[in-house]
């Protein structure tokens, strides 16, 4: 319940592998001049068995004898309300995965995730930029559907409801991808309940835009995530 930072991770790893030579590379251990160079030099000389660290050890390190890399809690940035969250997660996991198997011994990568089917995780595991880029097509379709819904709502608001509604969006949901589907949302607000009811009923009668199976109406939503 206290979280799992690099210090906590170092504690548990040292208990699990008491004979291993372990070093931690994060902001605390590299705050002095040349500190990170000294840690990496020990790693290069084979004086360390396990190197733990933050994102700073994900990029640009080339140690042929590293045969196993683990990514702890890869979902930390995956579900942030940022449309580039998936892209950044893919980039980070792919970069750190590239630290293993750089020599003739080969290597393995273990990724700890609660979303093993997320396209960013799967593409990073395959080390495939092409697979990750290909996932954007479905996102475009979701965005287009949301834009169509917003346009229909604004027309209805102007032509039928006298401008009583406030239409917000479309915008990506805070959790942009869930159960393999891209998600965008449009929010409408009104000081009166009746106009919202009219919109919901009109949509139910099939007067909205296409792609109906991909659009879900939630009256008085409990959460916008």
PDB file of C-alpha atoms in Angstrom:
ATOM      1  CA  UNK A   1       0.000   0.000   0.000  1.00  0.00           C
ATOM      2  CA  UNK A   2       3.053   2.286   0.263  1.00  0.00           C
ATOM      3  CA  UNK A   3       3.789   2.024  -3.431  1.00  0.00           C
ATOM      4  CA  UNK A   4       6.801   0.488  -5.106  1.00  0.00           C
ATOM      5  CA  UNK A   5       9.559   2.990  -5.726  1.00  0.00           C
ATOM      6  CA  UNK A   6      13.143   2.117  -6.543  1.00  0.00           C
ATOM      7  CA  UNK A   7      14.113   1.922  -2.857  1.00  0.00           C
ATOM      8  CA  UNK A   8      11.295  -0.504  -2.088  1.00  0.00           C
ATOM      9  CA  UNK A   9      12.244  -2.528  -5.141  1.00  0.00           C
ATOM     10  CA  UNK A  10      15.883  -2.634  -4.042  1.00  0.00           C
ATOM     11  CA  UNK A  11      14.793  -3.890  -0.619  1.00  0.00           C
ATOM     12  CA  UNK A  12      12.719  -6.757  -2.008  1.00  0.00           C
ATOM     13  CA  UNK A  13      15.247  -7.746  -4.664  1.00  0.00           C
ATOM     14  CA  UNK A  14      18.074  -7.872  -2.094  1.00  0.00           C
ATOM     15  CA  UNK A  15      15.965 -10.145   0.098  1.00  0.00           C
ATOM     16  CA  UNK A  16      15.149 -12.401  -2.830  1.00  0.00           C
ATOM     17  CA  UNK A  17      18.747 -12.517  -4.105  1.00  0.00           C
ATOM     18  CA  UNK A  18      20.921 -11.996  -1.004  1.00  0.00           C
ATOM     19  CA  UNK A  19      24.156 -12.936  -2.779  1.00  0.00           C
ATOM     20  CA  UNK A  20      23.656 -10.587  -5.731  1.00  0.00           C
ATOM     21  CA  UNK A  21      25.638  -7.388  -6.154  1.00  0.00           C
ATOM     22  CA  UNK A  22      22.949  -4.744  -6.571  1.00  0.00           C
ATOM     23  CA  UNK A  23      23.071  -1.061  -7.467  1.00  0.00           C
ATOM     24  CA  UNK A  24      20.297   1.489  -7.693  1.00  0.00           C
ATOM     25  CA  UNK A  25      20.357   4.294 -10.250  1.00  0.00           C
ATOM     26  CA  UNK A  26      17.852   7.076  -9.641  1.00  0.00           C
ATOM     27  CA  UNK A  27      17.770  10.743  -8.705  1.00  0.00           C
ATOM     28  CA  UNK A  28      18.920  10.033  -5.143  1.00  0.00           C
ATOM     29  CA  UNK A  29      21.959   7.940  -6.068  1.00  0.00           C
ATOM     30  CA  UNK A  30      23.132  10.111  -8.973  1.00  0.00           C
ATOM     31  CA  UNK A  31      22.823  13.556  -7.414  1.00  0.00           C
ATOM     32  CA  UNK A  32      26.601  13.975  -7.059  1.00  0.00           C
ATOM     33  CA  UNK A  33      29.002  14.643  -9.913  1.00  0.00           C
ATOM     34  CA  UNK A  34      30.035  11.553 -11.906  1.00  0.00           C
ATOM     35  CA  UNK A  35      27.869   9.289  -9.733  1.00  0.00           C
ATOM     36  CA  UNK A  36      26.027   7.761 -12.683  1.00  0.00           C
ATOM     37  CA  UNK A  37      29.331   7.212 -14.525  1.00  0.00           C
ATOM     38  CA  UNK A  38      30.707   5.265 -11.568  1.00  0.00           C
ATOM     39  CA  UNK A  39      27.601   3.045 -11.426  1.00  0.00           C
ATOM     40  CA  UNK A  40      27.697   2.343 -15.150  1.00  0.00           C
ATOM     41  CA  UNK A  41      31.433   1.657 -15.019  1.00  0.00           C
ATOM     42  CA  UNK A  42      30.857  -1.009 -12.356  1.00  0.00           C
ATOM     43  CA  UNK A  43      28.155  -2.493 -14.584  1.00  0.00           C
ATOM     44  CA  UNK A  44      30.443  -2.520 -17.621  1.00  0.00           C
ATOM     45  CA  UNK A  45      33.222  -4.221 -15.651  1.00  0.00           C
ATOM     46  CA  UNK A  46      30.906  -6.978 -14.465  1.00  0.00           C
ATOM     47  CA  UNK A  47      31.016  -5.865 -10.833  1.00  0.00           C
ATOM     48  CA  UNK A  48      27.204  -5.707 -10.614  1.00  0.00           C
ATOM     49  CA  UNK A  49      24.680  -8.503 -11.008  1.00  0.00           C
ATOM     50  CA  UNK A  50      21.497  -6.406 -10.873  1.00  0.00           C
ATOM     51  CA  UNK A  51      20.994  -2.750 -11.775  1.00  0.00           C
ATOM     52  CA  UNK A  52      17.740  -1.143 -10.650  1.00  0.00           C
ATOM     53  CA  UNK A  53      16.626   2.280 -11.716  1.00  0.00           C
ATOM     54  CA  UNK A  54      14.138   4.739 -13.088  1.00  0.00           C
ATOM     55  CA  UNK A  55      13.677   5.682 -16.726  1.00  0.00           C
ATOM     56  CA  UNK A  56      17.250   6.959 -16.887  1.00  0.00           C
ATOM     57  CA  UNK A  57      18.515   3.392 -17.400  1.00  0.00           C
ATOM     58  CA  UNK A  58      16.131   2.748 -20.293  1.00  0.00           C
ATOM     59  CA  UNK A  59      18.042   4.607 -22.978  1.00  0.00           C
ATOM     60  CA  UNK A  60      21.369   4.245 -24.657  1.00  0.00           C
ATOM     61  CA  UNK A  61      23.047   1.606 -22.481  1.00  0.00           C
ATOM     62  CA  UNK A  62      24.893  -1.193 -24.255  1.00  0.00           C
ATOM     63  CA  UNK A  63      25.978  -4.096 -22.055  1.00  0.00           C
ATOM     64  CA  UNK A  64      26.380  -7.355 -24.030  1.00  0.00           C
ATOM     65  CA  UNK A  65      26.269  -9.471 -20.866  1.00  0.00           C
ATOM     66  CA  UNK A  66      22.807  -8.243 -19.867  1.00  0.00           C
ATOM     67  CA  UNK A  67      20.494 -11.141 -20.694  1.00  0.00           C
ATOM     68  CA  UNK A  68      17.384 -10.282 -18.624  1.00  0.00           C
ATOM     69  CA  UNK A  69      15.488  -7.003 -18.349  1.00  0.00           C
ATOM     70  CA  UNK A  70      12.384  -6.432 -16.242  1.00  0.00           C
ATOM     71  CA  UNK A  71       9.933  -3.544 -16.523  1.00  0.00           C
ATOM     72  CA  UNK A  72       8.180  -3.052 -13.180  1.00  0.00           C
ATOM     73  CA  UNK A  73       4.643  -1.635 -13.297  1.00  0.00           C
ATOM     74  CA  UNK A  74       4.708  -0.666 -16.959  1.00  0.00           C
ATOM     75  CA  UNK A  75       1.188   0.816 -16.628  1.00  0.00           C
ATOM     76  CA  UNK A  76       2.291   3.833 -14.573  1.00  0.00           C
ATOM     77  CA  UNK A  77       1.841   6.239 -17.478  1.00  0.00           C
ATOM     78  CA  UNK A  78      -0.407   4.126 -19.677  1.00  0.00           C
ATOM     79  CA  UNK A  79      -3.768   5.405 -18.429  1.00  0.00           C
ATOM     80  CA  UNK A  80      -2.962   9.041 -17.825  1.00  0.00           C
ATOM     81  CA  UNK A  81      -5.454  11.492 -19.406  1.00  0.00           C
ATOM     82  CA  UNK A  82      -2.978  12.293 -22.174  1.00  0.00           C
ATOM     83  CA  UNK A  83      -3.533  11.334 -25.800  1.00  0.00           C
ATOM     84  CA  UNK A  84       0.147  10.397 -26.061  1.00  0.00           C
ATOM     85  CA  UNK A  85       0.117   8.110 -23.003  1.00  0.00           C
ATOM     86  CA  UNK A  86       0.117   4.961 -25.112  1.00  0.00           C
ATOM     87  CA  UNK A  87       2.836   6.302 -27.372  1.00  0.00           C
ATOM     88  CA  UNK A  88       5.095   7.190 -24.434  1.00  0.00           C
ATOM     89  CA  UNK A  89       4.523   3.806 -22.803  1.00  0.00           C
ATOM     90  CA  UNK A  90       5.365   2.007 -26.042  1.00  0.00           C
ATOM     91  CA  UNK A  91       8.504   4.104 -26.448  1.00  0.00           C
ATOM     92  CA  UNK A  92       9.694   3.483 -22.889  1.00  0.00           C
ATOM     93  CA  UNK A  93       9.027  -0.266 -22.846  1.00  0.00           C
ATOM     94  CA  UNK A  94      10.584  -0.759 -26.288  1.00  0.00           C
ATOM     95  CA  UNK A  95      13.662   1.219 -25.249  1.00  0.00           C
ATOM     96  CA  UNK A  96      14.241  -0.653 -22.018  1.00  0.00           C
ATOM     97  CA  UNK A  97      13.562  -3.980 -23.741  1.00  0.00           C
ATOM     98  CA  UNK A  98      16.361  -3.117 -26.132  1.00  0.00           C
ATOM     99  CA  UNK A  99      18.861  -3.221 -23.256  1.00  0.00           C
ATOM    100  CA  UNK A 100      18.678  -7.052 -23.171  1.00  0.00           C
ATOM    101  CA  UNK A 101      20.151  -9.439 -25.698  1.00  0.00           C
ATOM    102  CA  UNK A 102      22.552  -7.001 -27.281  1.00  0.00           C
ATOM    103  CA  UNK A 103      25.307  -9.641 -27.304  1.00  0.00           C
ATOM    104  CA  UNK A 104      25.615 -13.200 -28.619  1.00  0.00           C
ATOM    105  CA  UNK A 105      24.026 -14.622 -25.459  1.00  0.00           C
ATOM    106  CA  UNK A 106      20.588 -13.272 -26.397  1.00  0.00           C
ATOM    107  CA  UNK A 107      18.115 -12.094 -23.800  1.00  0.00           C
ATOM    108  CA  UNK A 108      14.631 -12.067 -22.352  1.00  0.00           C
ATOM    109  CA  UNK A 109      12.347  -9.232 -21.280  1.00  0.00           C
ATOM    110  CA  UNK A 110       9.636  -9.425 -18.602  1.00  0.00           C
ATOM    111  CA  UNK A 111       6.975  -6.713 -18.534  1.00  0.00           C
ATOM    112  CA  UNK A 112       4.718  -6.364 -15.498  1.00  0.00           C
ATOM    113  CA  UNK A 113       1.344  -5.023 -16.646  1.00  0.00           C
ATOM    114  CA  UNK A 114      -2.339  -5.144 -15.789  1.00  0.00           C
ATOM    115  CA  UNK A 115      -3.187  -4.544 -19.453  1.00  0.00           C
ATOM    116  CA  UNK A 116      -1.344  -7.265 -21.385  1.00  0.00           C
ATOM    117  CA  UNK A 117      -3.698  -6.875 -24.370  1.00  0.00           C
ATOM    118  CA  UNK A 118      -3.131  -3.121 -24.721  1.00  0.00           C
ATOM    119  CA  UNK A 119      -1.782  -2.425 -28.201  1.00  0.00           C
ATOM    120  CA  UNK A 120       1.127  -0.355 -26.853  1.00  0.00           C
ATOM    121  CA  UNK A 121       2.297  -3.176 -24.588  1.00  0.00           C
ATOM    122  CA  UNK A 122       1.864  -5.850 -27.249  1.00  0.00           C
ATOM    123  CA  UNK A 123       3.688  -3.821 -29.906  1.00  0.00           C
ATOM    124  CA  UNK A 124       6.527  -3.019 -27.496  1.00  0.00           C
ATOM    125  CA  UNK A 125       6.832  -6.712 -26.561  1.00  0.00           C
ATOM    126  CA  UNK A 126       7.184  -7.500 -30.254  1.00  0.00           C
ATOM    127  CA  UNK A 127       9.566  -4.550 -30.615  1.00  0.00           C
ATOM    128  CA  UNK A 128       7.476  -3.466 -33.604  1.00  0.00           C
ATOM    129  CA  UNK A 129       6.997   0.204 -34.402  1.00  0.00           C
ATOM    130  CA  UNK A 130       4.885  -0.817 -37.412  1.00  0.00           C
ATOM    131  CA  UNK A 131       2.417  -2.734 -35.216  1.00  0.00           C
ATOM    132  CA  UNK A 132       2.066   0.216 -32.849  1.00  0.00           C
ATOM    133  CA  UNK A 133       1.554   2.722 -35.661  1.00  0.00           C
ATOM    134  CA  UNK A 134      -1.061   0.480 -37.283  1.00  0.00           C
ATOM    135  CA  UNK A 135      -3.244   0.760 -34.178  1.00  0.00           C
ATOM    136  CA  UNK A 136      -3.983   4.399 -34.905  1.00  0.00           C
ATOM    137  CA  UNK A 137      -6.542   3.615 -37.608  1.00  0.00           C
ATOM    138  CA  UNK A 138      -9.185   2.537 -35.086  1.00  0.00           C
ATOM    139  CA  UNK A 139      -8.511   5.642 -33.023  1.00  0.00           C
ATOM    140  CA  UNK A 140      -9.220   7.776 -36.089  1.00  0.00           C
ATOM    141  CA  UNK A 141     -12.567   6.043 -36.593  1.00  0.00           C
ATOM    142  CA  UNK A 142     -13.499   6.642 -32.945  1.00  0.00           C
ATOM    143  CA  UNK A 143     -12.591  10.302 -33.282  1.00  0.00           C
ATOM    144  CA  UNK A 144     -14.624  10.662 -36.466  1.00  0.00           C
ATOM    145  CA  UNK A 145     -17.674   9.071 -34.809  1.00  0.00           C
ATOM    146  CA  UNK A 146     -17.364  11.435 -31.840  1.00  0.00           C
ATOM    147  CA  UNK A 147     -17.065  14.440 -34.155  1.00  0.00           C
ATOM    148  CA  UNK A 148     -20.202  13.292 -35.982  1.00  0.00           C
ATOM    149  CA  UNK A 149     -22.132  13.022 -32.713  1.00  0.00           C
ATOM    150  CA  UNK A 150     -20.973  16.488 -31.630  1.00  0.00           C
ATOM    151  CA  UNK A 151     -21.980  18.015 -34.962  1.00  0.00           C
ATOM    152  CA  UNK A 152     -25.443  16.388 -34.746  1.00  0.00           C
ATOM    153  CA  UNK A 153     -25.909  17.670 -31.199  1.00  0.00           C
ATOM    154  CA  UNK A 154     -24.935  21.205 -32.150  1.00  0.00           C
ATOM    155  CA  UNK A 155     -27.356  21.195 -35.092  1.00  0.00           C
ATOM    156  CA  UNK A 156     -30.164  19.903 -32.875  1.00  0.00           C
ATOM    157  CA  UNK A 157     -29.321  22.495 -30.239  1.00  0.00           C
ATOM    158  CA  UNK A 158     -29.487  25.340 -32.757  1.00  0.00           C
ATOM    159  CA  UNK A 159     -32.411  24.179 -34.897  1.00  0.00           C
ATOM    160  CA  UNK A 160     -34.681  22.483 -32.346  1.00  0.00           C
ATOM    161  CA  UNK A 161     -33.773  23.492 -28.804  1.00  0.00           C
ATOM    162  CA  UNK A 162     -33.074  27.202 -29.023  1.00  0.00           C
ATOM    163  CA  UNK A 163     -29.471  26.907 -27.893  1.00  0.00           C
ATOM    164  CA  UNK A 164     -30.302  25.703 -24.379  1.00  0.00           C
ATOM    165  CA  UNK A 165     -27.649  22.988 -24.449  1.00  0.00           C
ATOM    166  CA  UNK A 166     -23.927  23.329 -23.851  1.00  0.00           C
ATOM    167  CA  UNK A 167     -21.981  20.853 -25.985  1.00  0.00           C
ATOM    168  CA  UNK A 168     -18.447  20.053 -24.820  1.00  0.00           C
ATOM    169  CA  UNK A 169     -16.076  18.077 -26.984  1.00  0.00           C
ATOM    170  CA  UNK A 170     -15.435  15.788 -28.611  1.00  0.00           C
ATOM    171  CA  UNK A 171     -12.293  14.848 -26.711  1.00  0.00           C
ATOM    172  CA  UNK A 172     -10.405  11.664 -25.841  1.00  0.00           C
ATOM    173  CA  UNK A 173     -11.625   9.939 -22.681  1.00  0.00           C
ATOM    174  CA  UNK A 174      -9.151  10.078 -19.771  1.00  0.00           C
ATOM    175  CA  UNK A 175      -8.736   6.319 -20.267  1.00  0.00           C
ATOM    176  CA  UNK A 176      -8.403   6.439 -24.033  1.00  0.00           C
ATOM    177  CA  UNK A 177      -8.317   2.710 -24.700  1.00  0.00           C
ATOM    178  CA  UNK A 178     -10.276   0.116 -22.753  1.00  0.00           C
ATOM    179  CA  UNK A 179     -10.785  -3.566 -23.565  1.00  0.00           C
ATOM    180  CA  UNK A 180      -9.186  -3.084 -26.959  1.00  0.00           C
ATOM    181  CA  UNK A 181     -11.384  -0.145 -28.028  1.00  0.00           C
ATOM    182  CA  UNK A 182     -10.524   3.516 -28.495  1.00  0.00           C
ATOM    183  CA  UNK A 183     -12.839   5.859 -26.569  1.00  0.00           C
ATOM    184  CA  UNK A 184     -13.857   9.474 -27.187  1.00  0.00           C
ATOM    185  CA  UNK A 185     -16.643  11.349 -25.448  1.00  0.00           C
ATOM    186  CA  UNK A 186     -18.989  14.282 -25.981  1.00  0.00           C
ATOM    187  CA  UNK A 187     -20.676  15.924 -22.988  1.00  0.00           C
ATOM    188  CA  UNK A 188     -23.915  17.905 -23.117  1.00  0.00           C
ATOM    189  CA  UNK A 189     -25.213  20.000 -20.224  1.00  0.00           C
ATOM    190  CA  UNK A 190     -28.436  21.904 -19.676  1.00  0.00           C
ATOM    191  CA  UNK A 191     -30.026  23.876 -16.829  1.00  0.00           C
ATOM    192  CA  UNK A 192     -33.237  21.933 -17.587  1.00  0.00           C
ATOM    193  CA  UNK A 193     -33.751  18.161 -17.776  1.00  0.00           C
ATOM    194  CA  UNK A 194     -36.304  18.213 -20.627  1.00  0.00           C
ATOM    195  CA  UNK A 195     -33.962  19.185 -23.526  1.00  0.00           C
ATOM    196  CA  UNK A 196     -31.561  16.394 -22.605  1.00  0.00           C
ATOM    197  CA  UNK A 197     -34.459  13.957 -22.564  1.00  0.00           C
ATOM    198  CA  UNK A 198     -35.503  15.100 -26.034  1.00  0.00           C
ATOM    199  CA  UNK A 199     -31.981  14.546 -27.354  1.00  0.00           C
ATOM    200  CA  UNK A 200     -31.764  11.064 -25.856  1.00  0.00           C
ATOM    201  CA  UNK A 201     -35.157  10.065 -27.277  1.00  0.00           C
ATOM    202  CA  UNK A 202     -34.291  11.445 -30.714  1.00  0.00           C
ATOM    203  CA  UNK A 203     -31.078   9.477 -30.720  1.00  0.00           C
ATOM    204  CA  UNK A 204     -32.976   6.347 -29.701  1.00  0.00           C
ATOM    205  CA  UNK A 205     -35.340   6.793 -32.662  1.00  0.00           C
ATOM    206  CA  UNK A 206     -32.404   6.638 -35.031  1.00  0.00           C
ATOM    207  CA  UNK A 207     -32.080  10.300 -35.864  1.00  0.00           C
ATOM    208  CA  UNK A 208     -28.403  10.491 -34.968  1.00  0.00           C
ATOM    209  CA  UNK A 209     -25.320   9.899 -37.060  1.00  0.00           C
ATOM    210  CA  UNK A 210     -24.074   6.547 -38.327  1.00  0.00           C
ATOM    211  CA  UNK A 211     -21.858   4.003 -36.584  1.00  0.00           C
ATOM    212  CA  UNK A 212     -24.630   3.506 -34.023  1.00  0.00           C
ATOM    213  CA  UNK A 213     -23.181   0.334 -32.556  1.00  0.00           C
ATOM    214  CA  UNK A 214     -20.060   2.250 -31.569  1.00  0.00           C
ATOM    215  CA  UNK A 215     -21.881   5.058 -29.723  1.00  0.00           C
ATOM    216  CA  UNK A 216     -23.141   4.674 -26.148  1.00  0.00           C
ATOM    217  CA  UNK A 217     -25.504   7.196 -24.509  1.00  0.00           C
ATOM    218  CA  UNK A 218     -25.147   7.665 -20.746  1.00  0.00           C
ATOM    219  CA  UNK A 219     -27.772   9.913 -19.131  1.00  0.00           C
ATOM    220  CA  UNK A 220     -26.511  11.547 -15.916  1.00  0.00           C
ATOM    221  CA  UNK A 221     -23.183   9.654 -15.916  1.00  0.00           C
ATOM    222  CA  UNK A 222     -21.646   8.742 -12.585  1.00  0.00           C
ATOM    223  CA  UNK A 223     -18.116   8.892 -14.031  1.00  0.00           C
ATOM    224  CA  UNK A 224     -16.523  10.411 -17.096  1.00  0.00           C
ATOM    225  CA  UNK A 225     -13.495   8.112 -17.101  1.00  0.00           C
TER     226      UNK A 225
END
